[in-house]
Coordinates of C-alpha atoms and ligand atoms in Angstrom, one line a residue:
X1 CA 7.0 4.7 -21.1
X2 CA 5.5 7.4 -21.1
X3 CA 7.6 10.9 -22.9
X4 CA 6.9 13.0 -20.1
X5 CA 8.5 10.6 -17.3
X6 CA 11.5 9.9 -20.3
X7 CA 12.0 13.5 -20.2
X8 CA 11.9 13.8 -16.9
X9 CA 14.5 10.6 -16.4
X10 CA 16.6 12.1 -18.9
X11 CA 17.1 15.2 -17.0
X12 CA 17.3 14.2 -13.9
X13 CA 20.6 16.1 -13.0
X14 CA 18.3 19.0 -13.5
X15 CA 17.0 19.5 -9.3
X16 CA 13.5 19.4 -9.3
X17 CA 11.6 17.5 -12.4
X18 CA 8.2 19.5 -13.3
X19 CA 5.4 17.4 -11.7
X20 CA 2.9 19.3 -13.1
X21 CA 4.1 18.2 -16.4
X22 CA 3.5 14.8 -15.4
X23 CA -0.4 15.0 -14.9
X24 CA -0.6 14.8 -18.6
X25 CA 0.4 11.2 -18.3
X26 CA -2.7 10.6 -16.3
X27 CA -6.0 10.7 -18.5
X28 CA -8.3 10.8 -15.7
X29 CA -6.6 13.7 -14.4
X30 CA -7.4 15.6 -17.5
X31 CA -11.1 16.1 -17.2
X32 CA -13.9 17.9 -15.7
X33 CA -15.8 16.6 -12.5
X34 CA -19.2 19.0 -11.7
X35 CA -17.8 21.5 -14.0
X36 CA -14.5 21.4 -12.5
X37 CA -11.3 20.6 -13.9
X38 CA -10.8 17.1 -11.3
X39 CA -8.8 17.6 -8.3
X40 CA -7.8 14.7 -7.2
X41 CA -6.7 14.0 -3.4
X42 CA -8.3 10.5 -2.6
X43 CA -4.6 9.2 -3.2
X44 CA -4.9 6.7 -0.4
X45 CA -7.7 4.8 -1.3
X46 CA -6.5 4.3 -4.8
X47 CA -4.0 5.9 -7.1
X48 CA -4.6 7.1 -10.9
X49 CA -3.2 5.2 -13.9
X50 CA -0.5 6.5 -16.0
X51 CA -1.0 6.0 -20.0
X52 CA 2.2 3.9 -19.9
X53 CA 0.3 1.1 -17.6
X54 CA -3.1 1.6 -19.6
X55 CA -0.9 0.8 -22.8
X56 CA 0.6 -2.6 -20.7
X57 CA -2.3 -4.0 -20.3
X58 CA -3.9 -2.8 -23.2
X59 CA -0.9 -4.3 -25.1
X60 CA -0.8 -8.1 -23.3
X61 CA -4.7 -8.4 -23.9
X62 CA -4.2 -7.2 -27.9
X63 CA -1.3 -8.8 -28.9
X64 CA 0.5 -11.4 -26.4
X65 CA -2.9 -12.7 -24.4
X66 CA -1.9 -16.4 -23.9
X67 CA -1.7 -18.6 -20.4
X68 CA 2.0 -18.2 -18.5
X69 CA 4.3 -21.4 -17.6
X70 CA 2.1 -24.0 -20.0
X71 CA 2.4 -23.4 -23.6
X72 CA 5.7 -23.8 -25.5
X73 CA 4.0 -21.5 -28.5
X74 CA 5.0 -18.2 -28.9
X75 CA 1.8 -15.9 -27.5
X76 CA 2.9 -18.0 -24.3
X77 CA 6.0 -17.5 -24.2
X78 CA 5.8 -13.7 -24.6
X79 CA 3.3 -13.6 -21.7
X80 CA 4.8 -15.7 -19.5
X81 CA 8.4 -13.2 -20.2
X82 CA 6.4 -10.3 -19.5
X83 CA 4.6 -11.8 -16.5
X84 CA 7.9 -12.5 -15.1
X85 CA 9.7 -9.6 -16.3
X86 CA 7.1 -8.1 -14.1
X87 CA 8.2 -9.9 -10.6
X88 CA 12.2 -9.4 -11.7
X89 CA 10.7 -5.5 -11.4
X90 CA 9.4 -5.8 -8.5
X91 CA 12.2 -7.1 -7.1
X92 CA 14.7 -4.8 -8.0
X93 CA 12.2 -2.1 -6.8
X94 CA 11.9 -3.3 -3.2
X95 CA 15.5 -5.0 -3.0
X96 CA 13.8 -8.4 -2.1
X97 CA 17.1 -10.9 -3.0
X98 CA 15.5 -13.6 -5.4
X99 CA 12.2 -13.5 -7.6
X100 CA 11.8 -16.9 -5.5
X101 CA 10.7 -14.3 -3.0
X102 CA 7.9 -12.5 -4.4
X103 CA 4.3 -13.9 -4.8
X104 CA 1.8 -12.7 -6.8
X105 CA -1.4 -11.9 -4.6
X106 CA -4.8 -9.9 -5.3
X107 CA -3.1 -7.2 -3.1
X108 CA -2.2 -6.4 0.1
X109 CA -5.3 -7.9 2.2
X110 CA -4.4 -11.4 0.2
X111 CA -1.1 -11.0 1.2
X112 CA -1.2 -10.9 5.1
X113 CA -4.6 -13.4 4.6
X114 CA -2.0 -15.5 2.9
X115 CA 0.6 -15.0 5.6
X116 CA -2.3 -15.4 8.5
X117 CA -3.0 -18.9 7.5
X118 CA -0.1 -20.4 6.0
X119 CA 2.6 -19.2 8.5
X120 CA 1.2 -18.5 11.6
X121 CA -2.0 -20.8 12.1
X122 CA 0.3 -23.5 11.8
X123 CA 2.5 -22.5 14.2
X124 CA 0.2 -20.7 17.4
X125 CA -2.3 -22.0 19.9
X126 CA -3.6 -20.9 23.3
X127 CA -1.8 -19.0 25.3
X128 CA 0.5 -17.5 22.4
X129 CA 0.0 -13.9 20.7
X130 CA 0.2 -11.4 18.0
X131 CA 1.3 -8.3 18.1
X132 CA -0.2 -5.1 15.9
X133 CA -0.7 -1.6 16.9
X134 CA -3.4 0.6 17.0
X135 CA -3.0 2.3 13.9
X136 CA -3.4 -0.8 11.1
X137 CA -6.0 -0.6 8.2
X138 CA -8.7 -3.9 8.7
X139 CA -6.5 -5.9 6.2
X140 CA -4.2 -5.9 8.9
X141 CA -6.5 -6.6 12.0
X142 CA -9.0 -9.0 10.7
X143 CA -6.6 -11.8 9.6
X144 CA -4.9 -12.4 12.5
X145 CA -8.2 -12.0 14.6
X146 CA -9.0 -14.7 12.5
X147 CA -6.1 -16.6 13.1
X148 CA -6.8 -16.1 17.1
X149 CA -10.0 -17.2 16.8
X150 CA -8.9 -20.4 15.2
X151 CA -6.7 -21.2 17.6
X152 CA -7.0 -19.8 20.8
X153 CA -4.2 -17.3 20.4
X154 CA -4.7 -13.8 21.5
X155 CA -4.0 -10.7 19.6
X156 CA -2.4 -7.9 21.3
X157 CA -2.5 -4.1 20.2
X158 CA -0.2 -1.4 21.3
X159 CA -2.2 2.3 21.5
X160 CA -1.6 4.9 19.9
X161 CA -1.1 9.0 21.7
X162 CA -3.1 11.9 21.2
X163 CA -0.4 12.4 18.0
X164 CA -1.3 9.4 16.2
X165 CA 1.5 7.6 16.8
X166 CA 2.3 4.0 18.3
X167 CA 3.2 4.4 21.7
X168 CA 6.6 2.2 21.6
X169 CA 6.6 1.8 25.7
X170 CA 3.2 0.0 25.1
X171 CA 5.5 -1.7 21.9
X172 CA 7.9 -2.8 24.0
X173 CA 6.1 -3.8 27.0
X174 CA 3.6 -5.8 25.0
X175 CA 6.3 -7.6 23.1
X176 CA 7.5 -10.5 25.5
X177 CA 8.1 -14.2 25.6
X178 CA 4.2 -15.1 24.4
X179 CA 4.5 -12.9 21.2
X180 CA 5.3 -15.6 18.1
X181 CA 4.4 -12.7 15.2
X182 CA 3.6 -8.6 14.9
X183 CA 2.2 -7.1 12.0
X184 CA 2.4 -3.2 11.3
X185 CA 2.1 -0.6 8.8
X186 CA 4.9 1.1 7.6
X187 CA 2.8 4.2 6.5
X188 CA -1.1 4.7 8.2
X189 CA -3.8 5.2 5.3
X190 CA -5.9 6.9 7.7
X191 CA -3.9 10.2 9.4
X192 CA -0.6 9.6 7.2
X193 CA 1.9 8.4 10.2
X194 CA 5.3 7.1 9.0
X195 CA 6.3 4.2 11.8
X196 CA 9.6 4.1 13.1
X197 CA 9.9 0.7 11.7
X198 CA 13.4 0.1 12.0
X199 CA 13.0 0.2 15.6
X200 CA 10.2 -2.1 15.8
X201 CA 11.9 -4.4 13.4
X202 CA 14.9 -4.5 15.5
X203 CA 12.6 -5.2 19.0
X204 CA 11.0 -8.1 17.3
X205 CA 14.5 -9.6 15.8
X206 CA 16.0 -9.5 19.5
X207 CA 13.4 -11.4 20.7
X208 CA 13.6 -13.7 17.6
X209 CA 9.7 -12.9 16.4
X210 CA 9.2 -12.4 12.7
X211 CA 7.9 -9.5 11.3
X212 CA 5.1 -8.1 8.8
X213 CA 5.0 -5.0 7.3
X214 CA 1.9 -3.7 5.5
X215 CA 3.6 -1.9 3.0
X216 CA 0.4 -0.7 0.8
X217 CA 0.7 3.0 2.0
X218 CA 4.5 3.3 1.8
X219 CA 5.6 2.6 -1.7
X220 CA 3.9 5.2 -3.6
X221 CA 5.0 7.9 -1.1
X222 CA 8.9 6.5 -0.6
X223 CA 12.1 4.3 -1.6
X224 CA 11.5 0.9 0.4
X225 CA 14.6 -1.8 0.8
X226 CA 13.2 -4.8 2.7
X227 CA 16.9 -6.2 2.5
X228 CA 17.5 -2.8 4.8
X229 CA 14.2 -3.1 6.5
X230 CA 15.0 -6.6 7.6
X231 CA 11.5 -7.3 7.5
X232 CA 10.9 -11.1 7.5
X233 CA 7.6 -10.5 4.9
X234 CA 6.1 -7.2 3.7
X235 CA 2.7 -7.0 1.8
X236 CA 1.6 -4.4 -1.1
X237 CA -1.3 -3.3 -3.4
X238 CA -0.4 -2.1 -7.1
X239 CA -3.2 0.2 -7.0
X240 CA -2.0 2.3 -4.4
X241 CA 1.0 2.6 -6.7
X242 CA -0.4 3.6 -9.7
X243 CA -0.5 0.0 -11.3
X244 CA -3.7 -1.9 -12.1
X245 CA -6.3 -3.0 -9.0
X246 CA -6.5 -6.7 -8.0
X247 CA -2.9 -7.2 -8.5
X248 CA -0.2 -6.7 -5.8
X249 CA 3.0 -9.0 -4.0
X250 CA 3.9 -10.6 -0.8
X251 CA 7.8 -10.5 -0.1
X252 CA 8.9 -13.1 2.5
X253 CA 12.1 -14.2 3.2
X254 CA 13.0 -17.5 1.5
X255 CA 13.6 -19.5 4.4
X256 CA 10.4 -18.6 6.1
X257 CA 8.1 -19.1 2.9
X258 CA 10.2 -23.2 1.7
X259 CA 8.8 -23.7 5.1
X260 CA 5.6 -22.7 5.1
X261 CA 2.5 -24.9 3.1
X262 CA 1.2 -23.9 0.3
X263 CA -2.1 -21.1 0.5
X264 CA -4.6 -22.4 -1.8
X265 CA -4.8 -25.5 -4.2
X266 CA -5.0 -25.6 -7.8
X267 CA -2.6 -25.3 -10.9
X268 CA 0.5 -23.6 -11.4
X269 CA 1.2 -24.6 -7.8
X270 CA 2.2 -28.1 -8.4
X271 CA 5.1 -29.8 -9.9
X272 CA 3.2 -33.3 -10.2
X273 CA -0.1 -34.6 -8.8
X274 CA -1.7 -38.3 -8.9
X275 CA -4.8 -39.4 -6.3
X276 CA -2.4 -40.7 -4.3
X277 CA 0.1 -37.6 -3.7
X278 CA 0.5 -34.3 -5.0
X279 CA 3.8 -32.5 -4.9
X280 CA 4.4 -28.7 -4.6
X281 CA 5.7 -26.5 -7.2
X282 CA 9.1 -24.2 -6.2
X283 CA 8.9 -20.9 -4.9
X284 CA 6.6 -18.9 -5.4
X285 CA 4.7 -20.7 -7.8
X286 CA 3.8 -22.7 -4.5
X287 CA 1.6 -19.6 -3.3
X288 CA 0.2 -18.6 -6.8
X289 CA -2.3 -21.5 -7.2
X290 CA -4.6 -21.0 -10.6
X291 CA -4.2 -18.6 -13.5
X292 CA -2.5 -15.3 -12.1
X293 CA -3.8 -11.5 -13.1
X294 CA -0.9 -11.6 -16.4
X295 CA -2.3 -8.2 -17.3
X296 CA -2.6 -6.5 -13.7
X297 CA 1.3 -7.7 -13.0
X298 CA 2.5 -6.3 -16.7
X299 CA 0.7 -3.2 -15.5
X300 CA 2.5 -3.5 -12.4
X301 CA 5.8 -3.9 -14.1
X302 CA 4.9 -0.4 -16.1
X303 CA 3.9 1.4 -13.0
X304 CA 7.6 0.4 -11.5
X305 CA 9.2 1.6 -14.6
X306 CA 7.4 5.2 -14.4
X307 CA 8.1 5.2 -11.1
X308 CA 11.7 4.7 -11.3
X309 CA 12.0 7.1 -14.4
X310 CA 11.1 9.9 -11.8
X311 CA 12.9 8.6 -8.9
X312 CA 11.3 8.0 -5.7
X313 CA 13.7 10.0 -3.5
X314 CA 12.2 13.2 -6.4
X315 CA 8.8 12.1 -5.3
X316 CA 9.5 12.0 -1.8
X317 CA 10.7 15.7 -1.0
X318 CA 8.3 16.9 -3.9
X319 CA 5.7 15.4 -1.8
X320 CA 7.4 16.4 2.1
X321 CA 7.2 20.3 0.5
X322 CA 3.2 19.5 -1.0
X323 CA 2.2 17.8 2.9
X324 CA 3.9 20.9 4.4
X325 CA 2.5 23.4 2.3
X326 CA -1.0 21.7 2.9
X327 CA -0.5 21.6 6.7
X328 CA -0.2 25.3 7.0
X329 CA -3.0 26.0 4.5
X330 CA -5.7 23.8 6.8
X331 CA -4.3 25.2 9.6
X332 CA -5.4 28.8 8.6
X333 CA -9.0 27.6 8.2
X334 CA -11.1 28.7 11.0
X335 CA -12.8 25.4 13.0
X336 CA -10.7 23.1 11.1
X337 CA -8.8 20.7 13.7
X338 CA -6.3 18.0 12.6
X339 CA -6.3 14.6 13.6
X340 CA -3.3 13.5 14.4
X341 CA 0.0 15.0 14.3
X342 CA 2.8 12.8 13.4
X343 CA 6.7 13.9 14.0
X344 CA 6.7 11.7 11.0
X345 CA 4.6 11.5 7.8
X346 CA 3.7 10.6 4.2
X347 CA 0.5 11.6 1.9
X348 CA -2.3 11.5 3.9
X349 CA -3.8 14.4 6.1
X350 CA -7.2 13.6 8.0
X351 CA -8.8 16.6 9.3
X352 CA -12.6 17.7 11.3
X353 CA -14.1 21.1 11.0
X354 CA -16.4 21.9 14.2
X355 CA -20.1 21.8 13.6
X356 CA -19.9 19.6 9.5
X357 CA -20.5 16.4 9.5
X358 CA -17.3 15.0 7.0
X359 CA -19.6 12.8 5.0
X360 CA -21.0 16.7 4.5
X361 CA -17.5 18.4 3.8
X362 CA -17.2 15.4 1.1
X363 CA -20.4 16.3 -0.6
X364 CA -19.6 19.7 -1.1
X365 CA -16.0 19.9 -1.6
X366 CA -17.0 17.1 -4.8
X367 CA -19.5 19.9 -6.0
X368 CA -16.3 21.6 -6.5
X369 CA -14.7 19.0 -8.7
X370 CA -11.9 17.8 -5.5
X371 CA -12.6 14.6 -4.6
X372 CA -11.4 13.6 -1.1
X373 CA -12.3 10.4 1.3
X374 CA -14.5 10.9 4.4
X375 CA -15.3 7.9 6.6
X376 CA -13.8 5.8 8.8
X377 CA -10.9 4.7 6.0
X378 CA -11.0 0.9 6.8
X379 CA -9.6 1.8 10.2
X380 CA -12.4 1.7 12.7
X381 CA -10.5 1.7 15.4
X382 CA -8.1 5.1 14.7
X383 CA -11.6 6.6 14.8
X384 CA -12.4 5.5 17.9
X385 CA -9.2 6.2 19.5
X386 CA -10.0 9.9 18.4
X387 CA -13.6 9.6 19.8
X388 CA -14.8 10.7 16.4
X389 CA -17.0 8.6 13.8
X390 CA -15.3 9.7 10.8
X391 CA -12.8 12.3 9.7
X392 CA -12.1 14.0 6.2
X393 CA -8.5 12.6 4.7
X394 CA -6.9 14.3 1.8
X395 CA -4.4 11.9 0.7
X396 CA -1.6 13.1 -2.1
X397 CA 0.4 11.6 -4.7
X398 CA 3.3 13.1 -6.9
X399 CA 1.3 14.3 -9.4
X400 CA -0.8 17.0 -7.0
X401 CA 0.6 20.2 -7.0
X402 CA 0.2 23.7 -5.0
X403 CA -2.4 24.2 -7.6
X404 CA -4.5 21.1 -6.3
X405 CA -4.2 22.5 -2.3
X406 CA -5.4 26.0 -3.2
X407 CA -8.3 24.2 -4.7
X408 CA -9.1 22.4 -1.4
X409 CA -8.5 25.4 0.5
X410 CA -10.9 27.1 -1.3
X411 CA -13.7 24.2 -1.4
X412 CA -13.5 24.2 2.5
X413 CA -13.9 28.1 2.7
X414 CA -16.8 27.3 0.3
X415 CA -17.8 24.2 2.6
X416 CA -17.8 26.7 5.5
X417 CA -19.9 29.4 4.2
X418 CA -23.1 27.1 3.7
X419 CA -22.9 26.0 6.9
X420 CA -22.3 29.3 8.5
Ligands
PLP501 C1 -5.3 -0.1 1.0 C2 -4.7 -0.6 2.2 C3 -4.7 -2.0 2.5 C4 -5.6 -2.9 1.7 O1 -5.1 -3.0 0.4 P1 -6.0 -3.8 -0.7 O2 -5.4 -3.3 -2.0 O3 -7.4 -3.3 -0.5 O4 -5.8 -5.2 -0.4 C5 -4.1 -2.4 3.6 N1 -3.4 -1.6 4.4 C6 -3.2 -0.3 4.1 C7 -2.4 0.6 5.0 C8 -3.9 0.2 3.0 O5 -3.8 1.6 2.7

């Protein structure tokens, strides 16, 4: 644990913690970029590392580095307590029940991949359908295209307004008596939109349709219950949470996933194989075939304890003030035109300005040492819904500051003046 984040923990009576204290937790944070001191805002395609989870995984790899669930020697031992000290985390910081219910994946786009083919292809064929919305990252397209394709199914997609929000009539109306699964995100990576996913969660349960949520985008921003949700599985990426990359979970309700076969083959998913019959290892050791990421889920684990010594409802309104503050900013700069306007949303802000390409706005801003995304952000069809190729997203995390929005402000002023 880091002594910044203790600090904070221990004084957390106190209103509002110092987040700019915490940037000194982040190493990356504390250098120069193009003669700059680095400001980040690229949040939402991946999150920096706090020195707690570099120590983590540092620490496994120096002193416990040993296989998980084989060895009855001690290095094992210790690994295979951290490894699972890891999911009991994770647990406990989405409210899933049981550890029975969270599986170890590469990340998010394993996790509804795993959920694509072991659930659903199963269980749909011509004439049935799936239900996302306009809005999803391709990690929460592609699979269940894939899926379709497979079997005949279709997939259906409710639109999104001129706000960047899911139309719920189109929701509602496209969720009827064909519909056997719907996948959406809580939180968009591309214009920042906060679903009202409670309602949608409560449309599919009448109609008896489970439920994915693709979570990646929500749990660095908010506090996320899935026993409150009452979503049936919900997939996340530790990297967006400022835990290690190629790590990250899929929840699913215990009922759904004793049902469902197992993903891949291999060890760790078997309780006893001969050439005649191989039988399947308990939950979840059933989905995690082969030797897991040990170090990315211990690095996991730490992220969730630095997390939790700030407190995400802290991060929250520290952020809703940052977004808010950023909003009015980009608003003053002449040209610059948001794209989409969400009643509703959490860290990410995509923006145009007339006459620069953003690929252009990228470039220079980066001269000036802030480093923001400009593409399509892995959600092609968001852009097209906008009639635009690309857009420029600034996405925050807790550790950005008013400082870190001046900064921007200024880079697009700067931006602005060599195209004018
Ligand atoms: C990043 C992201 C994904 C994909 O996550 P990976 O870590 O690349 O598997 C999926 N959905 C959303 C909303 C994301 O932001």
């Amino acid at each position: 644990m880091s002594s910044t984040a203790t600090e904070i923990a221990a004084s957390e009576h106190s209103e509002a913690p110092d987040f700019g204290r915490l940037r000194a937790d982040f190493p990356t944070l504390n250098q120069r970029v193009n003669g700059h001191p680095l400001c980040y805002l690229d949040n939402a395609a991946t999150t920096q590392k706090p020195e707690s989870v570099i120590s983590a995984v540092a620490n496994y790899y120096r002193k416990n580095n040993a296989n998980v669930h084989r060895g009855v020697h001690t290095l094992s031992e210790r690994a295979t307590a951290d490894y699972e000290g890891a999911r009991e985390k994770l647990r406990q910081f989405i409210g899933a029940e049981s550890t029975r219910e969270i599986v170890f994946t590469r990340g998010t786009t394993e996790a509804i991949n795993l959920v694509a083919q072991a659930y659903l292809r199963p269980l749909v064929s011509s004439g049935d359908e799936v239900l996302i919305t306009g809005l999803e990252h391709h990690s929460n397209i592609v699979p269940w295209q894939m899926v379709c394709e497979q079997t005949g199914a279709s997939l259906k997609v409710a639109a999104l307004d001129e706000n960047g929000e899911v139309r719920l009539d189109e929701f509602h109306r496209l969720l009827s008596d064909k519909t056997r699964f719907v996948a959406v995100s809580h939180v968009s990576n591309a214009l920042g939109t906060v679903n009202p996913v409670g309602e949608m969660i409560e449309a599919a349960k009448t109609r008896g349709v489970p439920i994915l949520l693709d979570g990646a985008q929500a749990l660095p921003h908010m506090h996320v219950d899935v026993r409150d949700l009452d979503c049936d599985f919900y997939a996340l990426s530790s990297h967006k949470m400022f835990g290690p990359t190629g790590i990250g979970a899929l929840y699913g309700k215990a009922s759904l996933l004793e049902a469902m076969p197992p993903y891949q083959g291999g060890g760790d998913m078997i309780s006893m194989v001969s050439f005649e019959e191989t039988r399947y290892n308990d939950l979840p050791y059933k989905f995690e075939a082969g030797t897991p990421n040990i170090a990315g889920a211990i690095g996991l684990g730490a992220a969730i304890d630095y997390l939790n010594a700030i407190g995400m409802t802290q991060i929250l309104n520290h952020e809703k003030a940052m977004v808010a503050a950023a909003l009015d900013g980009l608003s003053t700069i002449p040209g610059l035109r948001l794209i989409g306007r969400p009643r509703e949303r959490a860290g990410a802000i995509s923006f145009v300005i007339d006459g620069i390409h953003p690929h252009d706005i990228g470039t220079i801003v980066d001269a000036d040492g802030v480093a923001i995304r400009t593409g399509h952000h892995c959600a092609m069809p968001v852009m097209q819904h906008f009639g635009l190729p690309a857009t420029a997203r600034a996405s925050f995390a807790f550790y950005n500051n008013e400082a870190d929005i001046e900064r921007l402000l200024r880079a697009l002023e700067h931006c602005r003046n060599v195209f004018a």
